[in-house]
Each structure stands twice: as C-alpha cells, then as structure tokens.
Amino acid sequence: MTLNENYIALSTIVRKEVVRFMRIWSQTLLPSVITQTLYFVIFGKFIGSRIGDVGGISYMSFIIPGLVMMAVINNAFANVVSSFFGSKFQRSIEEILVSPMPNWIIIAGYVGGGTLRGVLCGILVFLVSIFFEHPMVHNFWLVIVFVVLTSVVFSLGGLANGIFAKKFDDVAIFPTFVLTPLTYLGGVFYSIHSLPEFWQKISYLNPILYMINGFRFGFYGISDVNVFLSLGILIFLAGSLTVINLRFLEKGTGLRA
Amino acid sequence: MNAISIQKLIKTYANGTKALKGIDLQVRSGDFFALLGANGAGKTTVIGIMTGLVNKTSGQMRIFDVDIDQDHPRAKTFMGVVPQEMNFNIFEKVEDILCSQAGYYGIPRAEAMRRCEVILKRLDLWEKRNHQSRTLSGGMKRRLMIGRALINHPQLLILDEPTAGVDVELRHEMWDFLRELNQNGTTILMTTHYLEEVEQMCKNAAIIKNGEIIACDQVKNLVRLVDQETYVVHVEHVHNLDRLNGHGVRRIDETTFEAELNKKERLNDFIARLSEAGMVLTDLRPKGNRLEKLFLRILKQN
Ligand SMILES: Nc1ncnc2c1ncn2[C@@H]1O[C@H](COP(=O)(O)OP(=O)(O)O)[C@@H](O)[C@H]1O
Ligand SMILES: [Mg+2]
C-alpha cells in the first residue's frame, strides 16, 4: 500500500476506536473520573489535611499527578485490550487481517485509539483536580511527553495482552494482578523516601514509579528518581513492546491457526 | 494467467490435525471455480491460507502471480472473501462495516461512500444501511458479507459455502448475481457441498476429500460420472426382479428394492417395465447424496 493508503487505513482504525469509546463513555470515561474524585476527597482532603506537606508541597498537590497517571495507565491499557480482544472474540478482527494493511499500521491504529482515551481520561481527572488545588506546572512539555508516552506504553501492553488472550478471563489477569499493585506501589500516595531502605530498593524495580515521578516532576520540579532515567525507561518499554507486538502479528500468535 | 496457483500445500494444525496433505491446484483468471467437498475436507483451510487467516505448514501459493510468502499484502489486494461464518461486529451499522473495510484497503472515504451506495443498492441492503448488523435476517447478513468482500473491487472473489442456510429464492438470486460478476471478469472461487450449485454455475471444479484433491476437471466431465441416479422403489410385493436386469437392482425387503437409472432414461419407461414384471408401484424416490456417489465413483476410478 502507498503512504496515503496507509494513512487512510490508520485513520480508519483510530476513528473506529474513538467512536467506540465515546459511544460507551459511561463505561470508558466516567469510571476513572469518579474513582479519582473519591481519592481526591478521601485521601487529599480528609486524610491529607492531617498529613501536612510532602517534599514542600501540600499532600493534595502531591497526589494529583499520580492519580492522573493512574487514570491514564488504566484507560490506555483497558481500551486496547478490550477492543482488540472483543474484535477477536467476534472475529471481526478478520476484516483487518484479510486486508493488505501492514502490521505496523494495525499496531499504530489500536495504540492511537488507546493513547487518545488514556490522555483524555488524564485531562478529565486533571480538570477535576483543579477544584481541589491550584495547579502548578513546572515544565509543560515534560508533562505532555510523560502523559503521551505512558499512554502509548500501556496501549502497547494492552495490545499484547489482547493478542495473547484466549478467553475473557485472560483480559482481567494482567490489570488485576500486575497493573493495579504496581500503580498503587508506584508512589502515587507517598514519596518512597518515607519507606524503609529495603522497600525503597524494591520500589526502584517498579517501572511505574519512574513514570509517576517523571510526570510529577513536570508539575512541581520534584522527583524521587532521575527524570532522564524515567524517560529512558518509557522509551525502552515503548520500543520493546512495539517489537513484541510486531513479532506477534508477523507470526500470527493468537490470531492465525 | 492463473488467478490461483497452489503447489504441495500442507497444513497441519497445532493439535496435529492434517487438514491439507499436499494440495496442487490451478484456477485460471476469469474462471468460476468450485471447491467441492464434505464437511471437514479442508476447504476453509485452503481459503484461510489464501486470505491470511491461517498459517500454512509448507508449500507454495501464488495469487495472480504474487507469491504469498514474498508479498502477501499485495496478494490480498486482489482478493475479497466471504467467510463461512459471520465475522462482522454485530453492533456496527451496515454502512459502517462496508466503509471501514474500504478504509482498511486504503480507499478514501468519499470513494468508499460511493462504492458502498452502489453495492448496497445492488444487494438490496440500501434501506438497511443505518441498521445495526445484528438486526438483519440471515440472508441479509450473508449479502452484507458479499458486499463487504466487493468493496475493494476484487479480481478474485472467494466465497466459503455462500448458500449454506440461505432459502431457495435467495439462493437463485445470489447465483444470478455471482454469474453476472463472473461475466464482468471477476474470477470466482466458491466452496460448497452441493453438487447442484456447481452444475448450475461453475465451469471447473476440484473435489477435495480428507485434505487431498481427488479430482479436478471441467464440471461437465465431473457430473458425467454421476449421471446414474439410484432410486428407492416401493411396490406392493417384490418379485420377478430378474426382469429388470440392466438396472442393477438390489432387493431390500418384501416391498422395497433399489434400482439404478441413467439420467437419459425416461422414468415412464422404467415404470412400464415394472408393470410388465407384475409389480404395483406405491412409491419412488431418488436416493441420497449425489456428491457422495461422485466420491465413490472417483475413488473407484483411481
Ligand atoms: N483451528 C483449527 N484447529 C485444529 N483443527 C482444525 C482447525 N480448523 C479446522 N480444523 C480441522 O481441519 C480439518 C479441515 O477443516 P476445514 O478446512 O474447516 O474443512 P471444511 O471447510 O472443508 O469443512 C477438519 O478436520 C477440521 O476439524
Ligand atoms: Mg468450511
């Protein structure tokens, strides 16, 4: 296919993905907004008022970037895994597989859709946070880069999960047993400097820690980790997950008998 | 030129099923070709490999001279496929299904809408364009999939048991439609297990059994092999069967026997001979599946 044909194929998938999550917005956009608002109220307001400042900013301010990131991560992942597995389950994925579009367009299309939902949910949660705290932005572009790259990484992860999944249960395993624990332990609610040394060391193995801290650095200029290392990790994850997905599609893993 | 050229195609599924055991097949450009075989013979597997839904184990396949190992995406641009089972998103609208499919082929939106209108009108689905596909009747769903397969104006249209579960009237409409497409230059490959369908429409056919092609010829030559029809004859009392020699009679019980009739013989003559033998006819019906018989004939020949 020519470059223009590739572009048309790509925008067809992205448009379809966006139409899908917008149509069922009460299942795709609303839940994160509600959950994160509860976190703002309970942790930020009720409990945060007793905690005092963390790293020189109020506790409410401290948790905002992490809670935005949590919404981005969950939604980017969920969008791609459920959409891709859904079309595998209904077999409508065959419409794409019989077409001449190259594998990288399939990946780009689904990841584009997931990234848009991740970023959109992030924006919505951020808008809610403005009701609780005046926003500060230390470095606007860093905020954008982190939110987009994180969304891309988890969309790619969701795609790999969707390709692999054989039944609906397989779709829930990774978010429940890996994603959620790593996010909660990734420094959304605390600076890891407040942990005992052993747990600090363990925390450094958690990639989500780097994303949340990098993102928080974009807002306040404070971070538990080196921001360039954070960027490096995101780029590395995006690169390797892209390669993995490409390999899956080439071999037909989970797609071709 | 060959639209399809297949050499030594083998497919062994992960569970060990040998679905294709080394198939060779050529389909000329412009042909209306039938792949005929019982359930489980391997028809869908062949189509799956052509269209990129099944990985082959070994062998070669070329679509309009493009080797699928070298450039499968390009080979796919020539094909449109109507699968055996429904495989569209049941919540999507008819029009969106066609337009998205066009998009996957890189067809610009405006052009896709134009094609969509022409195709939906031709297939009598235009009124349904804004309906969710799950609300369509069985026959409409089948036509929707035919429409979707035509959106890229394929040179090779592949239909996997297109008339299974389609009522008689619609079946004839579909035959007319496919004939018209073929006359306008589209090569058609169709799988079926109805011999009648093949006789009605196809020029050439291959018969596939347990993953092997057991015959490949012009349809008229293949059908000649089954111009004998077996009848089950019910009479009041079976006797003097020797008077019916030449009909390969087999006595079943007191009131029933089987006889072979050539298609050219007139049924009237046979009934007359029955009366001469002193038997009173109570019922007469053709027996069973001609495809089955064709298999037996071919296997006997080989
Ligand atoms: N995904 C699969 N995994 C394992 N065996 C399969 C699969 N698909 C088809 N088969 C087997 O391969 C053989 C050929 O199947 P198929 O090509 O669907 O036949 P047909 O279309 O002629 O009915 C059958 O024995 C079938 O059970
Ligand atoms: Mg089949």
Short mmCIF file of N, CA and C in Angstrom, two decimals, chain B residues 75-171:
data_model
loop_
_atom_site.label_atom_id
_atom_site.label_comp_id
_atom_site.label_asym_id
_atom_site.label_seq_id
_atom_site.Cartn_x
_atom_site.Cartn_y
_atom_site.Cartn_z
N ALA B 75 -0.81 -9.60 -2.51
CA ALA B 75 -1.73 -10.66 -2.94
C ALA B 75 -3.14 -10.39 -2.39
N LYS B 76 -3.19 -9.85 -1.18
CA LYS B 76 -4.50 -9.60 -0.57
C LYS B 76 -5.28 -8.51 -1.30
N THR B 77 -4.56 -7.59 -1.98
CA THR B 77 -5.28 -6.52 -2.67
C THR B 77 -6.15 -7.07 -3.81
N PHE B 78 -5.83 -8.29 -4.30
CA PHE B 78 -6.61 -8.86 -5.40
C PHE B 78 -7.88 -9.55 -4.92
N MET B 79 -7.94 -9.84 -3.62
CA MET B 79 -8.99 -10.75 -3.14
C MET B 79 -10.07 -10.06 -2.34
N GLY B 80 -11.26 -10.64 -2.41
CA GLY B 80 -12.33 -10.30 -1.49
C GLY B 80 -12.86 -11.63 -0.98
N VAL B 81 -13.16 -11.71 0.30
CA VAL B 81 -13.55 -13.02 0.83
C VAL B 81 -14.85 -12.94 1.62
N VAL B 82 -15.72 -13.89 1.34
CA VAL B 82 -16.98 -14.04 2.07
C VAL B 82 -16.84 -15.29 2.92
N PRO B 83 -16.67 -15.11 4.23
CA PRO B 83 -16.37 -16.27 5.07
C PRO B 83 -17.60 -17.15 5.30
N GLN B 84 -17.32 -18.33 5.79
CA GLN B 84 -18.39 -19.30 6.05
C GLN B 84 -19.24 -18.82 7.23
N GLU B 85 -18.58 -18.30 8.26
CA GLU B 85 -19.30 -17.88 9.47
C GLU B 85 -19.32 -16.35 9.54
N MET B 86 -20.35 -15.81 10.18
CA MET B 86 -20.46 -14.37 10.36
C MET B 86 -19.20 -13.86 11.07
N ASN B 87 -18.62 -12.80 10.58
CA ASN B 87 -17.45 -12.26 11.28
C ASN B 87 -17.41 -10.74 11.25
N PHE B 88 -18.61 -10.13 11.33
CA PHE B 88 -18.60 -8.68 11.45
C PHE B 88 -19.02 -8.32 12.87
N ASN B 89 -18.76 -7.07 13.23
CA ASN B 89 -19.17 -6.58 14.54
C ASN B 89 -20.68 -6.39 14.53
N ILE B 90 -21.38 -7.14 15.38
CA ILE B 90 -22.85 -7.14 15.30
C ILE B 90 -23.47 -5.81 15.74
N PHE B 91 -22.67 -4.95 16.41
CA PHE B 91 -23.22 -3.67 16.86
C PHE B 91 -22.96 -2.57 15.85
N GLU B 92 -22.17 -2.86 14.83
CA GLU B 92 -21.88 -1.83 13.84
C GLU B 92 -23.01 -1.74 12.82
N LYS B 93 -23.12 -0.56 12.23
CA LYS B 93 -24.13 -0.38 11.20
C LYS B 93 -23.61 -0.92 9.87
N VAL B 94 -24.58 -1.33 9.05
CA VAL B 94 -24.26 -1.92 7.75
C VAL B 94 -23.29 -1.04 6.96
N GLU B 95 -23.63 0.25 6.87
CA GLU B 95 -22.82 1.16 6.07
C GLU B 95 -21.40 1.28 6.65
N ASP B 96 -21.32 1.34 7.99
CA ASP B 96 -20.01 1.49 8.63
C ASP B 96 -19.13 0.26 8.38
N ILE B 97 -19.76 -0.91 8.35
CA ILE B 97 -18.99 -2.12 8.12
C ILE B 97 -18.31 -2.05 6.75
N LEU B 98 -19.08 -1.62 5.74
CA LEU B 98 -18.51 -1.53 4.39
C LEU B 98 -17.45 -0.43 4.30
N CYS B 99 -17.76 0.71 4.89
CA CYS B 99 -16.83 1.84 4.77
C CYS B 99 -15.53 1.58 5.53
N SER B 100 -15.63 0.94 6.70
CA SER B 100 -14.40 0.61 7.43
C SER B 100 -13.56 -0.36 6.61
N GLN B 101 -14.22 -1.36 6.02
CA GLN B 101 -13.47 -2.33 5.23
C GLN B 101 -12.75 -1.61 4.09
N ALA B 102 -13.43 -0.66 3.47
CA ALA B 102 -12.79 0.12 2.41
C ALA B 102 -11.57 0.84 2.96
N GLY B 103 -11.73 1.42 4.15
CA GLY B 103 -10.62 2.13 4.78
C GLY B 103 -9.42 1.23 5.00
N TYR B 104 -9.67 -0.01 5.41
CA TYR B 104 -8.55 -0.94 5.65
C TYR B 104 -7.75 -1.19 4.37
N TYR B 105 -8.44 -1.04 3.22
CA TYR B 105 -7.74 -1.20 1.94
C TYR B 105 -7.13 0.11 1.45
N GLY B 106 -7.30 1.16 2.23
CA GLY B 106 -6.72 2.45 1.84
C GLY B 106 -7.56 3.22 0.85
N ILE B 107 -8.85 2.88 0.77
CA ILE B 107 -9.74 3.60 -0.16
C ILE B 107 -10.25 4.86 0.53
N PRO B 108 -10.09 6.02 -0.10
CA PRO B 108 -10.52 7.28 0.52
C PRO B 108 -12.02 7.26 0.85
N ARG B 109 -12.37 7.98 1.89
CA ARG B 109 -13.73 7.95 2.43
C ARG B 109 -14.81 8.26 1.38
N ALA B 110 -14.59 9.32 0.59
CA ALA B 110 -15.61 9.72 -0.38
C ALA B 110 -15.85 8.61 -1.40
N GLU B 111 -14.75 8.02 -1.87
CA GLU B 111 -14.85 6.92 -2.82
C GLU B 111 -15.53 5.71 -2.16
N ALA B 112 -15.20 5.47 -0.90
CA ALA B 112 -15.81 4.36 -0.17
C ALA B 112 -17.31 4.53 -0.08
N MET B 113 -17.76 5.75 0.20
CA MET B 113 -19.20 6.01 0.30
C MET B 113 -19.89 5.75 -1.04
N ARG B 114 -19.24 6.18 -2.13
CA ARG B 114 -19.82 5.94 -3.46
C ARG B 114 -19.97 4.45 -3.72
N ARG B 115 -18.89 3.70 -3.47
CA ARG B 115 -18.94 2.26 -3.72
C ARG B 115 -19.99 1.59 -2.84
N CYS B 116 -20.04 2.05 -1.59
CA CYS B 116 -20.96 1.49 -0.63
C CYS B 116 -22.40 1.61 -1.14
N GLU B 117 -22.72 2.80 -1.67
CA GLU B 117 -24.08 3.01 -2.16
C GLU B 117 -24.40 2.07 -3.32
N VAL B 118 -23.48 1.98 -4.27
CA VAL B 118 -23.72 1.12 -5.43
C VAL B 118 -23.92 -0.33 -4.98
N ILE B 119 -23.04 -0.78 -4.10
CA ILE B 119 -23.08 -2.18 -3.69
C ILE B 119 -24.33 -2.48 -2.86
N LEU B 120 -24.63 -1.61 -1.92
CA LEU B 120 -25.80 -1.86 -1.06
C LEU B 120 -27.09 -1.84 -1.88
N LYS B 121 -27.15 -0.95 -2.87
CA LYS B 121 -28.35 -0.92 -3.70
C LYS B 121 -28.47 -2.20 -4.51
N ARG B 122 -27.34 -2.62 -5.06
CA ARG B 122 -27.36 -3.82 -5.89
C ARG B 122 -27.76 -5.05 -5.07
N LEU B 123 -27.37 -5.06 -3.80
CA LEU B 123 -27.64 -6.23 -2.96
C LEU B 123 -28.91 -6.05 -2.12
N ASP B 124 -29.67 -4.99 -2.45
CA ASP B 124 -30.94 -4.81 -1.76
C ASP B 124 -30.78 -4.56 -0.27
N LEU B 125 -29.72 -3.86 0.09
CA LEU B 125 -29.49 -3.59 1.51
C LEU B 125 -29.48 -2.09 1.80
N TRP B 126 -29.74 -1.30 0.77
CA TRP B 126 -29.62 0.15 0.91
C TRP B 126 -30.55 0.68 2.01
N GLU B 127 -31.75 0.11 2.07
CA GLU B 127 -32.71 0.54 3.10
C GLU B 127 -32.18 0.24 4.51
N LYS B 128 -31.31 -0.71 4.59
CA LYS B 128 -30.84 -1.17 5.90
C LYS B 128 -29.51 -0.53 6.30
N ARG B 129 -29.06 0.45 5.51
CA ARG B 129 -27.69 0.93 5.71
C ARG B 129 -27.43 1.49 7.11
N ASN B 130 -28.47 2.02 7.75
CA ASN B 130 -28.26 2.58 9.08
C ASN B 130 -28.69 1.66 10.21
N HIS B 131 -28.93 0.41 9.85
CA HIS B 131 -29.32 -0.56 10.88
C HIS B 131 -28.10 -1.29 11.42
N GLN B 132 -28.16 -1.62 12.70
CA GLN B 132 -27.09 -2.46 13.26
C GLN B 132 -27.14 -3.83 12.57
N SER B 133 -25.97 -4.37 12.31
CA SER B 133 -25.93 -5.60 11.51
C SER B 133 -26.62 -6.76 12.21
N ARG B 134 -26.68 -6.73 13.55
CA ARG B 134 -27.31 -7.86 14.23
C ARG B 134 -28.81 -7.92 13.99
N THR B 135 -29.40 -6.80 13.50
CA THR B 135 -30.85 -6.81 13.27
C THR B 135 -31.21 -7.37 11.90
N LEU B 136 -30.23 -7.72 11.09
CA LEU B 136 -30.51 -8.24 9.75
C LEU B 136 -30.92 -9.71 9.82
N SER B 137 -31.66 -10.14 8.79
CA SER B 137 -32.00 -11.56 8.68
C SER B 137 -30.78 -12.33 8.21
N GLY B 138 -30.85 -13.64 8.29
CA GLY B 138 -29.72 -14.49 7.89
C GLY B 138 -29.26 -14.22 6.46
N GLY B 139 -30.23 -14.13 5.55
CA GLY B 139 -29.90 -13.90 4.15
C GLY B 139 -29.26 -12.53 3.95
N MET B 140 -29.76 -11.55 4.70
CA MET B 140 -29.20 -10.20 4.58
C MET B 140 -27.77 -10.16 5.11
N LYS B 141 -27.53 -10.88 6.20
CA LYS B 141 -26.18 -10.92 6.75
C LYS B 141 -25.21 -11.50 5.73
N ARG B 142 -25.67 -12.54 5.04
CA ARG B 142 -24.82 -13.14 4.01
C ARG B 142 -24.53 -12.14 2.91
N ARG B 143 -25.58 -11.40 2.50
CA ARG B 143 -25.38 -10.41 1.44
C ARG B 143 -24.49 -9.27 1.90
N LEU B 144 -24.62 -8.94 3.17
CA LEU B 144 -23.74 -7.90 3.73
C LEU B 144 -22.28 -8.33 3.59
N MET B 145 -22.02 -9.59 3.88
CA MET B 145 -20.63 -10.07 3.79
C MET B 145 -20.16 -10.12 2.33
N ILE B 146 -21.09 -10.40 1.41
CA ILE B 146 -20.72 -10.35 -0.01
C ILE B 146 -20.39 -8.91 -0.40
N GLY B 147 -21.22 -7.99 0.06
CA GLY B 147 -20.98 -6.58 -0.22
C GLY B 147 -19.63 -6.12 0.31
N ARG B 148 -19.35 -6.53 1.53
CA ARG B 148 -18.09 -6.14 2.16
C ARG B 148 -16.90 -6.68 1.36
N ALA B 149 -17.07 -7.89 0.83
CA ALA B 149 -15.98 -8.51 0.07
C ALA B 149 -15.75 -7.82 -1.26
N LEU B 150 -16.78 -7.08 -1.72
CA LEU B 150 -16.66 -6.45 -3.05
C LEU B 150 -16.15 -5.02 -2.98
N ILE B 151 -16.00 -4.50 -1.76
CA ILE B 151 -15.74 -3.06 -1.60
C ILE B 151 -14.39 -2.66 -2.21
N ASN B 152 -13.45 -3.58 -2.28
CA ASN B 152 -12.15 -3.25 -2.88
C ASN B 152 -12.09 -3.65 -4.36
N HIS B 153 -13.26 -3.91 -4.96
CA HIS B 153 -13.33 -4.34 -6.35
C HIS B 153 -12.34 -5.47 -6.64
N PRO B 154 -12.49 -6.59 -5.98
CA PRO B 154 -11.50 -7.66 -6.10
C PRO B 154 -11.55 -8.33 -7.48
N GLN B 155 -10.38 -8.75 -7.93
CA GLN B 155 -10.34 -9.54 -9.17
C GLN B 155 -10.68 -10.99 -8.89
N LEU B 156 -10.52 -11.37 -7.63
CA LEU B 156 -10.81 -12.75 -7.23
C LEU B 156 -11.74 -12.71 -6.03
N LEU B 157 -12.95 -13.21 -6.24
CA LEU B 157 -13.91 -13.26 -5.13
C LEU B 157 -13.97 -14.69 -4.61
N ILE B 158 -13.81 -14.81 -3.30
CA ILE B 158 -13.80 -16.13 -2.68
C ILE B 158 -15.02 -16.25 -1.79
N LEU B 159 -15.80 -17.30 -2.00
CA LEU B 159 -16.99 -17.48 -1.17
C LEU B 159 -16.95 -18.85 -0.52
N ASP B 160 -17.01 -18.86 0.81
CA ASP B 160 -16.95 -20.13 1.53
C ASP B 160 -18.36 -20.55 1.92
N GLU B 161 -18.88 -21.52 1.20
CA GLU B 161 -20.26 -22.01 1.39
C GLU B 161 -21.28 -20.88 1.49
N PRO B 162 -21.37 -20.09 0.40
CA PRO B 162 -22.20 -18.90 0.45
C PRO B 162 -23.69 -19.20 0.59
N THR B 163 -24.13 -20.35 0.18
CA THR B 163 -25.58 -20.58 0.17
C THR B 163 -26.03 -21.48 1.32
N ALA B 164 -25.10 -21.83 2.21
CA ALA B 164 -25.50 -22.63 3.37
C ALA B 164 -26.50 -21.82 4.19
N GLY B 165 -27.65 -22.39 4.46
CA GLY B 165 -28.65 -21.73 5.29
C GLY B 165 -29.37 -20.59 4.61
N VAL B 166 -29.27 -20.50 3.29
CA VAL B 166 -29.97 -19.44 2.56
C VAL B 166 -31.16 -20.07 1.84
N ASP B 167 -32.32 -19.42 1.92
CA ASP B 167 -33.51 -20.07 1.34
C ASP B 167 -33.45 -20.10 -0.19
N VAL B 168 -34.33 -20.91 -0.77
CA VAL B 168 -34.21 -21.24 -2.19
C VAL B 168 -34.28 -20.02 -3.09
N GLU B 169 -35.24 -19.13 -2.82
CA GLU B 169 -35.42 -17.98 -3.69
C GLU B 169 -34.16 -17.11 -3.68
N LEU B 170 -33.67 -16.87 -2.49
CA LEU B 170 -32.50 -16.03 -2.33
C LEU B 170 -31.28 -16.68 -2.96
N ARG B 171 -31.23 -17.99 -2.85
CA ARG B 171 -30.12 -18.73 -3.42
C ARG B 171 -30.04 -18.47 -4.92
#
